[in-house]
mmCIF file of C-alpha atoms in Angstrom:
data_model
loop_
_atom_site.group_PDB
_atom_site.id
_atom_site.type_symbol
_atom_site.label_atom_id
_atom_site.label_comp_id
_atom_site.label_asym_id
_atom_site.label_seq_id
_atom_site.Cartn_x
_atom_site.Cartn_y
_atom_site.Cartn_z
ATOM 1 C CA MET A 594 2.922 -15.039 10.783
ATOM 2 C CA GLY A 595 6.221 -14.707 8.925
ATOM 3 C CA PHE A 596 7.642 -15.289 5.472
ATOM 4 C CA LYS A 597 10.853 -17.004 6.573
ATOM 5 C CA GLY A 598 11.440 -20.372 4.917
ATOM 6 C CA LYS A 599 8.364 -20.349 2.694
ATOM 7 C CA LYS A 600 7.933 -19.784 -0.998
ATOM 8 C CA ALA A 601 6.288 -16.448 -1.701
ATOM 9 C CA SER A 602 3.178 -17.939 -3.293
ATOM 10 C CA SER A 603 2.524 -20.516 -0.560
ATOM 11 C CA PHE A 604 3.180 -17.934 2.152
ATOM 12 C CA PHE A 605 0.546 -15.612 0.738
ATOM 13 C CA ARG A 606 -1.973 -18.398 0.106
ATOM 14 C CA ASP A 607 -1.583 -19.457 3.733
ATOM 15 C CA PHE A 608 -2.047 -15.845 4.841
ATOM 16 C CA LEU A 609 -5.279 -15.451 2.874
ATOM 17 C CA ASP A 610 -6.563 -18.808 4.106
ATOM 18 C CA GLU A 611 -5.896 -17.742 7.677
ATOM 19 C CA CYS A 612 -7.811 -14.519 6.972
ATOM 20 C CA GLY A 613 -10.783 -16.554 5.733
ATOM 21 C CA GLY A 614 -10.180 -15.937 2.036
ATOM 22 C CA SER A 615 -10.310 -12.134 2.098
ATOM 23 C CA ALA A 616 -7.974 -9.601 3.720
ATOM 24 C CA VAL A 617 -8.136 -5.931 4.661
ATOM 25 C CA ILE A 618 -5.464 -3.408 3.612
ATOM 26 C CA ASP A 619 -5.106 -0.109 5.466
ATOM 27 C CA GLY A 620 -6.165 3.309 4.113
ATOM 28 C CA GLY A 621 -4.915 6.801 3.337
ATOM 29 C CA PHE A 622 -1.727 7.709 5.187
ATOM 30 C CA ALA A 623 -0.718 11.299 4.525
ATOM 31 C CA THR A 624 -4.126 12.792 5.268
ATOM 32 C CA GLU A 625 -4.238 10.858 8.552
ATOM 33 C CA LEU A 626 -0.795 12.172 9.493
ATOM 34 C CA GLU A 627 -2.048 15.691 8.781
ATOM 35 C CA ARG A 628 -5.150 15.061 10.856
ATOM 36 C CA HIS A 629 -2.845 14.216 13.763
ATOM 37 C CA GLY A 630 -0.921 17.460 13.294
ATOM 38 C CA ALA A 631 1.891 16.679 10.826
ATOM 39 C CA ASP A 632 2.923 19.335 8.310
ATOM 40 C CA LEU A 633 3.585 17.502 5.024
ATOM 41 C CA ASN A 634 4.012 20.486 2.727
ATOM 42 C CA ASP A 635 7.249 19.096 1.374
ATOM 43 C CA GLN A 636 8.569 17.098 -1.592
ATOM 44 C CA LEU A 637 9.091 14.174 0.789
ATOM 45 C CA TRP A 638 5.367 14.204 1.639
ATOM 46 C CA SER A 639 4.559 11.532 4.266
ATOM 47 C CA ALA A 640 8.250 10.500 4.359
ATOM 48 C CA LYS A 641 8.919 13.884 5.999
ATOM 49 C CA CYS A 642 7.801 12.272 9.255
ATOM 50 C CA LEU A 643 10.798 9.953 9.048
ATOM 51 C CA VAL A 644 13.273 12.853 9.135
ATOM 52 C CA ASN A 645 11.992 14.726 12.156
ATOM 53 C CA SER A 646 10.491 13.929 15.539
ATOM 54 C CA SER A 647 7.137 12.807 14.093
ATOM 55 C CA SER A 648 7.738 9.065 14.046
ATOM 56 C CA HIS A 649 5.225 8.745 16.892
ATOM 57 C CA LEU A 650 2.553 10.072 14.517
ATOM 58 C CA VAL A 651 3.440 7.399 11.960
ATOM 59 C CA ARG A 652 3.099 4.737 14.649
ATOM 60 C CA ARG A 653 -0.215 6.224 15.747
ATOM 61 C CA VAL A 654 -1.663 6.044 12.226
ATOM 62 C CA HIS A 655 -0.540 2.416 11.917
ATOM 63 C CA LEU A 656 -2.274 1.639 15.211
ATOM 64 C CA ASP A 657 -5.443 3.439 14.117
ATOM 65 C CA TYR A 658 -5.650 1.164 11.084
ATOM 66 C CA LEU A 659 -4.881 -1.969 13.064
ATOM 67 C CA GLU A 660 -7.620 -1.091 15.522
ATOM 68 C CA ALA A 661 -9.949 -0.552 12.552
ATOM 69 C CA GLY A 662 -9.330 -4.107 11.359
ATOM 70 C CA ALA A 663 -6.476 -4.006 8.844
ATOM 71 C CA ASN A 664 -4.619 -7.243 8.070
ATOM 72 C CA ILE A 665 -1.910 -5.383 6.124
ATOM 73 C CA ILE A 666 -0.318 -2.072 7.078
ATOM 74 C CA LEU A 667 1.897 -0.198 4.624
ATOM 75 C CA THR A 668 5.039 1.602 5.703
ATOM 76 C CA ALA A 669 5.557 5.369 5.419
ATOM 77 C CA SER A 670 8.097 4.854 2.632
ATOM 78 C CA TYR A 671 5.952 5.602 -0.434
ATOM 79 C CA GLN A 672 7.881 8.783 -1.177
ATOM 80 C CA ALA A 673 11.019 7.829 0.758
ATOM 81 C CA THR A 674 14.045 7.383 -1.500
ATOM 82 C CA ILE A 675 17.803 7.622 -1.115
ATOM 83 C CA GLN A 676 17.823 10.250 -3.871
ATOM 84 C CA GLY A 677 15.034 12.278 -2.240
ATOM 85 C CA PHE A 678 16.666 12.314 1.179
ATOM 86 C CA GLU A 679 20.061 13.219 -0.252
ATOM 87 C CA ALA A 680 18.485 16.101 -2.174
ATOM 88 C CA LYS A 681 17.385 17.421 1.222
ATOM 89 C CA GLY A 682 20.959 17.341 2.489
ATOM 90 C CA PHE A 683 21.010 14.017 4.301
ATOM 91 C CA SER A 684 23.959 11.665 3.974
ATOM 92 C CA GLY A 685 23.681 8.265 2.347
ATOM 93 C CA GLU A 686 23.942 6.617 5.759
ATOM 94 C CA GLU A 687 21.184 8.811 7.204
ATOM 95 C CA SER A 688 18.986 8.041 4.186
ATOM 96 C CA VAL A 689 19.402 4.300 4.687
ATOM 97 C CA THR A 690 18.552 4.667 8.370
ATOM 98 C CA MET A 691 15.322 6.533 7.596
ATOM 99 C CA LEU A 692 14.232 3.951 5.028
ATOM 100 C CA ARG A 693 14.853 1.157 7.520
ATOM 101 C CA ARG A 694 13.032 3.159 10.181
ATOM 102 C CA SER A 695 9.845 3.176 8.095
ATOM 103 C CA VAL A 696 9.687 -0.613 8.378
ATOM 104 C CA GLU A 697 10.759 -0.681 12.016
ATOM 105 C CA ILE A 698 7.969 1.721 13.055
ATOM 106 C CA ALA A 699 5.348 -0.479 11.389
ATOM 107 C CA LEU A 700 6.779 -3.598 13.034
ATOM 108 C CA GLU A 701 6.704 -1.798 16.394
ATOM 109 C CA ALA A 702 3.064 -0.832 15.850
ATOM 110 C CA ARG A 703 2.146 -4.454 15.134
ATOM 111 C CA GLU A 704 3.901 -5.573 18.311
ATOM 112 C CA ILE A 705 2.153 -2.883 20.382
ATOM 113 C CA TYR A 706 -1.197 -3.896 18.906
ATOM 114 C CA HIS A 707 -0.621 -7.571 19.647
ATOM 115 C CA ASP A 708 0.343 -6.700 23.225
ATOM 116 C CA ARG A 709 -2.838 -4.658 23.634
ATOM 117 C CA CYS A 710 -4.954 -7.493 22.328
ATOM 118 C CA THR A 711 -3.332 -9.931 24.744
ATOM 119 C CA LYS A 712 -3.413 -7.743 27.841
ATOM 120 C CA ASP A 713 -6.701 -5.934 27.296
ATOM 121 C CA SER A 714 -8.716 -8.593 25.541
ATOM 122 C CA SER A 715 -11.682 -8.352 27.899
ATOM 123 C CA ASP A 716 -12.299 -4.706 27.059
ATOM 124 C CA PHE A 717 -10.325 -3.898 23.938
ATOM 125 C CA MET A 718 -11.253 -6.596 21.428
ATOM 126 C CA ARG A 719 -13.784 -9.206 22.387
ATOM 127 C CA ASN A 720 -13.963 -11.085 19.114
ATOM 128 C CA GLU A 721 -11.378 -13.873 19.472
ATOM 129 C CA ARG A 722 -10.942 -14.487 15.735
ATOM 130 C CA TYR A 723 -10.511 -10.784 15.131
ATOM 131 C CA ARG A 724 -7.920 -10.289 17.852
ATOM 132 C CA LYS A 725 -5.816 -13.197 16.593
ATOM 133 C CA ARG A 726 -6.041 -12.334 12.903
ATOM 134 C CA PRO A 727 -2.798 -12.394 10.899
ATOM 135 C CA ILE A 728 -1.143 -9.019 10.310
ATOM 136 C CA LEU A 729 1.551 -8.291 7.729
ATOM 137 C CA VAL A 730 3.808 -5.281 7.224
ATOM 138 C CA ALA A 731 4.143 -4.242 3.578
ATOM 139 C CA ALA A 732 7.014 -1.961 2.562
ATOM 140 C CA SER A 733 5.519 0.723 0.334
ATOM 141 C CA VAL A 734 7.481 1.515 -2.833
ATOM 142 C CA GLY A 735 6.150 4.516 -4.711
ATOM 143 C CA SER A 736 6.836 5.057 -8.380
ATOM 144 C CA TYR A 737 9.658 7.099 -9.910
ATOM 145 C CA GLY A 738 7.038 9.799 -10.511
ATOM 146 C CA ALA A 739 6.375 10.019 -6.768
ATOM 147 C CA TYR A 740 10.042 10.900 -6.217
ATOM 148 C CA LEU A 741 9.858 13.562 -8.934
ATOM 149 C CA ALA A 742 6.916 15.075 -7.002
ATOM 150 C CA ASP A 743 5.670 16.711 -10.202
ATOM 151 C CA GLY A 744 2.471 14.738 -10.673
ATOM 152 C CA SER A 745 3.975 12.413 -13.306
ATOM 153 C CA GLU A 746 2.937 9.394 -11.245
ATOM 154 C CA TYR A 747 -0.646 10.347 -12.136
ATOM 155 C CA VAL A 748 -0.049 10.409 -15.911
ATOM 156 C CA GLY A 749 2.798 7.915 -16.317
ATOM 157 C CA ASP A 750 4.809 10.020 -18.763
ATOM 158 C CA TYR A 751 8.468 9.999 -17.743
ATOM 159 C CA GLY A 752 9.817 11.142 -21.111
ATOM 160 C CA VAL A 753 11.859 9.208 -23.657
ATOM 161 C CA ALA A 754 15.091 9.466 -21.645
ATOM 162 C CA VAL A 755 13.755 7.220 -18.866
ATOM 163 C CA THR A 756 14.276 3.537 -19.666
ATOM 164 C CA VAL A 757 13.743 0.259 -17.833
ATOM 165 C CA GLN A 758 17.392 0.430 -16.806
ATOM 166 C CA THR A 759 16.948 3.980 -15.479
ATOM 167 C CA LEU A 760 14.111 2.787 -13.271
ATOM 168 C CA LYS A 761 15.930 -0.322 -12.067
ATOM 169 C CA ASP A 762 18.930 1.766 -11.072
ATOM 170 C CA PHE A 763 16.674 4.247 -9.284
ATOM 171 C CA HIS A 764 14.770 1.665 -7.207
ATOM 172 C CA ARG A 765 17.449 -0.980 -6.606
ATOM 173 C CA GLU A 766 19.057 0.095 -3.316
ATOM 174 C CA ARG A 767 15.795 1.294 -1.823
ATOM 175 C CA VAL A 768 14.085 -2.049 -2.389
ATOM 176 C CA LYS A 769 17.030 -3.993 -0.978
ATOM 177 C CA ILE A 770 17.065 -1.807 2.154
ATOM 178 C CA LEU A 771 13.332 -2.249 2.780
ATOM 179 C CA VAL A 772 13.601 -6.011 2.345
ATOM 180 C CA ASP A 773 16.602 -6.190 4.664
ATOM 181 C CA ALA A 774 14.709 -4.190 7.299
ATOM 182 C CA GLY A 775 12.287 -7.089 7.744
ATOM 183 C CA ALA A 776 9.121 -6.247 5.814
ATOM 184 C CA ASP A 777 6.815 -9.206 5.160
ATOM 185 C CA LEU A 778 5.856 -7.901 1.718
ATOM 186 C CA ILE A 779 6.950 -5.344 -0.849
ATOM 187 C CA ALA A 780 4.042 -3.218 -2.091
ATOM 188 C CA PHE A 781 4.886 -1.649 -5.448
ATOM 189 C CA GLU A 782 2.149 0.980 -5.513
ATOM 190 C CA THR A 783 0.529 3.447 -7.892
ATOM 191 C CA ILE A 784 2.444 2.004 -10.856
ATOM 192 C CA PRO A 785 1.528 4.308 -13.768
ATOM 193 C CA ASN A 786 2.866 2.418 -16.790
ATOM 194 C CA LYS A 787 4.109 -0.952 -17.998
ATOM 195 C CA LEU A 788 7.688 0.362 -18.220
ATOM 196 C CA GLU A 789 7.953 0.625 -14.455
ATOM 197 C CA ALA A 790 6.216 -2.728 -13.944
ATOM 198 C CA GLN A 791 8.816 -4.327 -16.205
ATOM 199 C CA ALA A 792 11.597 -2.619 -14.249
ATOM 200 C CA TYR A 793 10.261 -3.964 -10.952
ATOM 201 C CA ALA A 794 9.918 -7.498 -12.326
ATOM 202 C CA GLU A 795 13.480 -7.499 -13.682
ATOM 203 C CA LEU A 796 14.851 -5.948 -10.497
ATOM 204 C CA LEU A 797 13.295 -8.625 -8.265
ATOM 205 C CA ASP A 798 14.746 -11.320 -10.499
ATOM 206 C CA GLU A 799 18.216 -9.769 -10.828
ATOM 207 C CA GLU A 800 18.618 -9.239 -7.094
ATOM 208 C CA GLY A 801 17.281 -12.679 -6.198
ATOM 209 C CA ILE A 802 14.763 -11.120 -3.819
ATOM 210 C CA GLU A 803 12.511 -13.790 -2.303
ATOM 211 C CA THR A 804 10.254 -11.517 -0.256
ATOM 212 C CA PRO A 805 6.690 -11.640 -1.672
ATOM 213 C CA ALA A 806 5.574 -8.579 -3.631
ATOM 214 C CA TRP A 807 2.431 -7.094 -5.057
ATOM 215 C CA PHE A 808 2.055 -4.860 -8.086
ATOM 216 C CA SER A 809 -0.695 -2.264 -7.829
ATOM 217 C CA PHE A 810 -1.496 0.045 -10.739
ATOM 218 C CA SER A 811 -3.063 3.491 -10.927
ATOM 219 C CA CYS A 812 -5.811 3.511 -13.570
ATOM 220 C CA LYS A 813 -7.750 6.148 -15.479
ATOM 221 C CA ASP A 814 -10.667 3.956 -16.572
ATOM 222 C CA GLU A 815 -11.840 0.326 -16.519
ATOM 223 C CA SER A 816 -9.230 -0.885 -19.025
ATOM 224 C CA ASN A 817 -6.116 1.294 -18.851
ATOM 225 C CA VAL A 818 -3.520 2.548 -16.406
ATOM 226 C CA VAL A 819 -2.967 6.294 -16.282
ATOM 227 C CA SER A 820 -0.312 6.245 -19.039
ATOM 228 C CA GLY A 821 -2.752 4.641 -21.474
ATOM 229 C CA ASP A 822 -1.103 1.196 -21.296
ATOM 230 C CA SER A 823 -3.711 -1.543 -20.940
ATOM 231 C CA ILE A 824 -4.217 -3.028 -17.491
ATOM 232 C CA PHE A 825 -4.186 -6.456 -19.156
ATOM 233 C CA GLU A 826 -0.633 -5.897 -20.418
ATOM 234 C CA CYS A 827 0.483 -4.525 -17.066
ATOM 235 C CA ALA A 828 -1.073 -7.398 -15.108
ATOM 236 C CA SER A 829 0.532 -9.853 -17.525
ATOM 237 C CA ILE A 830 3.966 -8.444 -16.669
ATOM 238 C CA ALA A 831 3.173 -8.890 -12.973
ATOM 239 C CA ASP A 832 1.981 -12.433 -13.649
ATOM 240 C CA SER A 833 5.335 -13.280 -15.249
ATOM 241 C CA CYS A 834 7.222 -12.441 -12.029
ATOM 242 C CA ARG A 835 7.398 -15.360 -9.610
ATOM 243 C CA GLN A 836 7.773 -13.122 -6.536
ATOM 244 C CA VAL A 837 4.459 -11.385 -7.246
ATOM 245 C CA VAL A 838 1.727 -12.828 -5.039
ATOM 246 C CA ALA A 839 -1.082 -10.366 -5.823
ATOM 247 C CA VAL A 840 -1.972 -7.890 -8.566
ATOM 248 C CA GLY A 841 -4.384 -4.998 -8.429
ATOM 249 C CA VAL A 842 -5.144 -1.307 -8.450
ATOM 250 C CA ASN A 843 -4.905 1.649 -6.087
ATOM 251 C CA CYS A 844 -5.176 5.438 -6.318
ATOM 252 C CA THR A 845 -8.076 4.883 -8.714
ATOM 253 C CA ALA A 846 -11.677 6.088 -8.739
ATOM 254 C CA PRO A 847 -14.107 3.578 -7.168
ATOM 255 C CA ARG A 848 -16.378 3.592 -10.235
ATOM 256 C CA PHE A 849 -13.681 1.843 -12.326
ATOM 257 C CA ILE A 850 -12.877 -0.953 -9.892
ATOM 258 C CA HIS A 851 -15.405 -3.587 -10.966
ATOM 259 C CA GLY A 852 -14.295 -3.489 -14.600
ATOM 260 C CA LEU A 853 -10.619 -3.473 -13.648
ATOM 261 C CA ILE A 854 -11.025 -6.619 -11.556
ATOM 262 C CA SER A 855 -12.451 -8.397 -14.588
ATOM 263 C CA SER A 856 -9.608 -7.180 -16.805
ATOM 264 C CA ILE A 857 -6.931 -8.249 -14.313
ATOM 265 C CA LYS A 858 -8.417 -11.698 -13.853
ATOM 266 C CA LYS A 859 -8.074 -12.294 -17.598
ATOM 267 C CA ALA A 860 -4.313 -11.842 -17.223
ATOM 268 C CA THR A 861 -3.529 -13.638 -13.959
ATOM 269 C CA SER A 862 -4.818 -16.225 -11.515
ATOM 270 C CA ARG A 863 -3.053 -14.500 -8.619
ATOM 271 C CA PRO A 864 -5.184 -12.837 -5.915
ATOM 272 C CA VAL A 865 -6.557 -9.435 -6.922
ATOM 273 C CA LEU A 866 -6.273 -6.451 -4.579
ATOM 274 C CA VAL A 867 -8.165 -3.167 -4.755
ATOM 275 C CA TYR A 868 -7.673 -0.057 -2.651
ATOM 276 C CA PRO A 869 -9.238 2.899 -4.457
ATOM 277 C CA ASN A 870 -9.405 6.559 -3.555
ATOM 278 C CA SER A 871 -12.345 7.911 -1.607
ATOM 279 C CA GLY A 872 -14.023 9.225 -4.754
ATOM 280 C CA GLU A 873 -12.979 12.827 -4.232
ATOM 281 C CA THR A 874 -11.060 14.611 -6.986
ATOM 282 C CA TYR A 875 -7.666 16.275 -6.492
ATOM 283 C CA ILE A 876 -7.283 19.751 -8.017
ATOM 284 C CA SER A 877 -3.544 20.322 -8.461
ATOM 285 C CA GLU A 878 -3.869 24.060 -9.140
ATOM 286 C CA SER A 879 -5.369 24.709 -5.714
ATOM 287 C CA ASN A 880 -3.801 21.716 -3.923
ATOM 288 C CA GLN A 881 -7.267 20.690 -2.710
ATOM 289 C CA TRP A 882 -9.588 17.712 -2.782
ATOM 290 C CA VAL A 883 -13.190 18.327 -3.802
ATOM 291 C CA LYS A 884 -16.255 16.162 -3.498
ATOM 292 C CA SER A 885 -17.339 14.533 -6.726
ATOM 293 C CA SER A 886 -20.652 13.141 -7.861
ATOM 294 C CA GLU A 887 -19.420 9.556 -7.801
ATOM 295 C CA LEU A 888 -19.231 7.082 -4.937
ATOM 296 C CA GLY A 889 -18.605 8.547 -1.512
ATOM 297 C CA GLU A 890 -17.010 6.750 1.415
ATOM 298 C CA ASP A 891 -20.194 4.999 2.538
ATOM 299 C CA ASP A 892 -21.113 3.868 -0.992
ATOM 300 C CA PHE A 893 -17.537 2.761 -1.619
ATOM 301 C CA VAL A 894 -17.744 0.363 1.348
ATOM 302 C CA SER A 895 -21.113 -0.947 0.178
ATOM 303 C CA TYR A 896 -19.457 -2.149 -3.045
ATOM 304 C CA ILE A 897 -16.989 -4.455 -1.266
ATOM 305 C CA GLY A 898 -19.333 -7.428 -1.601
ATOM 306 C CA LYS A 899 -19.734 -6.859 -5.349
ATOM 307 C CA TRP A 900 -15.993 -6.474 -5.806
ATOM 308 C CA ARG A 901 -15.432 -9.693 -3.890
ATOM 309 C CA ASP A 902 -18.003 -11.463 -6.060
ATOM 310 C CA ALA A 903 -16.144 -10.133 -9.121
ATOM 311 C CA GLY A 904 -13.005 -11.893 -7.899
ATOM 312 C CA ALA A 905 -11.029 -9.554 -5.633
ATOM 313 C CA SER A 906 -9.548 -10.904 -2.388
ATOM 314 C CA LEU A 907 -7.881 -7.923 -0.732
ATOM 315 C CA PHE A 908 -9.599 -4.611 -0.026
ATOM 316 C CA GLY A 909 -8.489 -1.281 1.394
ATOM 317 C CA GLY A 910 -8.350 2.427 0.664
ATOM 318 C CA CYS A 911 -5.946 4.943 -0.827
ATOM 319 C CA CYS A 912 -6.120 8.752 -0.923
ATOM 320 C CA ARG A 913 -8.568 10.394 1.485
ATOM 321 C CA THR A 914 -9.835 7.150 2.976
ATOM 322 C CA THR A 915 -9.722 6.868 6.762
ATOM 323 C CA PRO A 916 -9.758 4.336 9.594
ATOM 324 C CA ASN A 917 -13.552 4.606 9.441
ATOM 325 C CA THR A 918 -13.418 3.435 5.824
ATOM 326 C CA ILE A 919 -11.248 0.481 6.799
ATOM 327 C CA ARG A 920 -13.490 -0.376 9.728
ATOM 328 C CA GLY A 921 -16.421 -0.422 7.327
ATOM 329 C CA ILE A 922 -14.536 -2.711 4.944
ATOM 330 C CA ALA A 923 -13.569 -5.074 7.782
ATOM 331 C CA GLU A 924 -17.176 -5.247 8.930
ATOM 332 C CA ALA A 925 -18.376 -5.815 5.352
ATOM 333 C CA ILE A 926 -16.021 -8.794 5.100
ATOM 334 C CA TYR A 927 -16.057 -10.265 8.602
ATOM 335 C CA GLY A 928 -19.238 -8.878 10.147
ATOM 336 C CA LYS A 929 -19.188 -6.563 13.148
ATOM 337 C CA VAL A 930 -15.845 -7.082 14.823
ATOM 338 C CA GLN A 931 -15.853 -4.787 17.809
ATOM 339 C CA ASP A 932 -18.166 -4.968 20.758
ATOM 340 C CA LYS A 933 -18.380 -1.457 22.110
#
């Protein structure tokens, strides 16, 4: 399935229809890379795997999520920026190559997966509808705060010197490169404030970008993004942008999701996507995740039906979720998909 020649909105409606009305997004990326042996103790975080010989690990994580049932895989570009690469000593040309490579690796993984399904269908995937499901590659665009790598993406406070124009100038080339590399979607993720949402909307319009996009916000409760801006205001900005085909939340505690879906649906009729964190809490002082008393991975998956009833159409996971989480979500939506 490809975007070429279709309007963004009709392309995404067709995609969801082909999925049966609901679609599965992949899960946590960096922790899976670490599980496979990557060392991400770096300001580039998961994008570090684009600058060394670890691209095979990126491809492996993509394949893990495809095998778990994902309809949408996100590229390893969340923290990949021209500015970030150049700060590490790479040339502008090398930085462009690495950004493009993030999309190319995901496209390669999709092709490998499709080949496996075709050649090994008798043993690998026996459910015909599941094997032939549509799969999209979404280019991940992290916030300005992700580039700063100082935690500001989790509070949304960039200071008074950062304006809409500052943010447009920061993201412009990166977005154009990811689009040109062939991504099916642009996933603007973990948006912490309405300022950055406005910058994205204006940027898409100014550059005449036709590739479909989604806006996904990071929220601190059922009504507000992490900066304190209301999710209604933020979703309204997304709704005003014709390239936006879905609006939702990620990097957010599961207990807030139901209320956020309701708030978003008051602002837009576009499909709602949710891919929350596992429910663990990140302690910045110790650089560790700790179990919390709220929903765990199993409970999180059990809420998919309620979130769908509340009006969401796309479901996945963010920090600390795994292919097992995504497999559980796929089975909650489609029934048991693998015969093993």
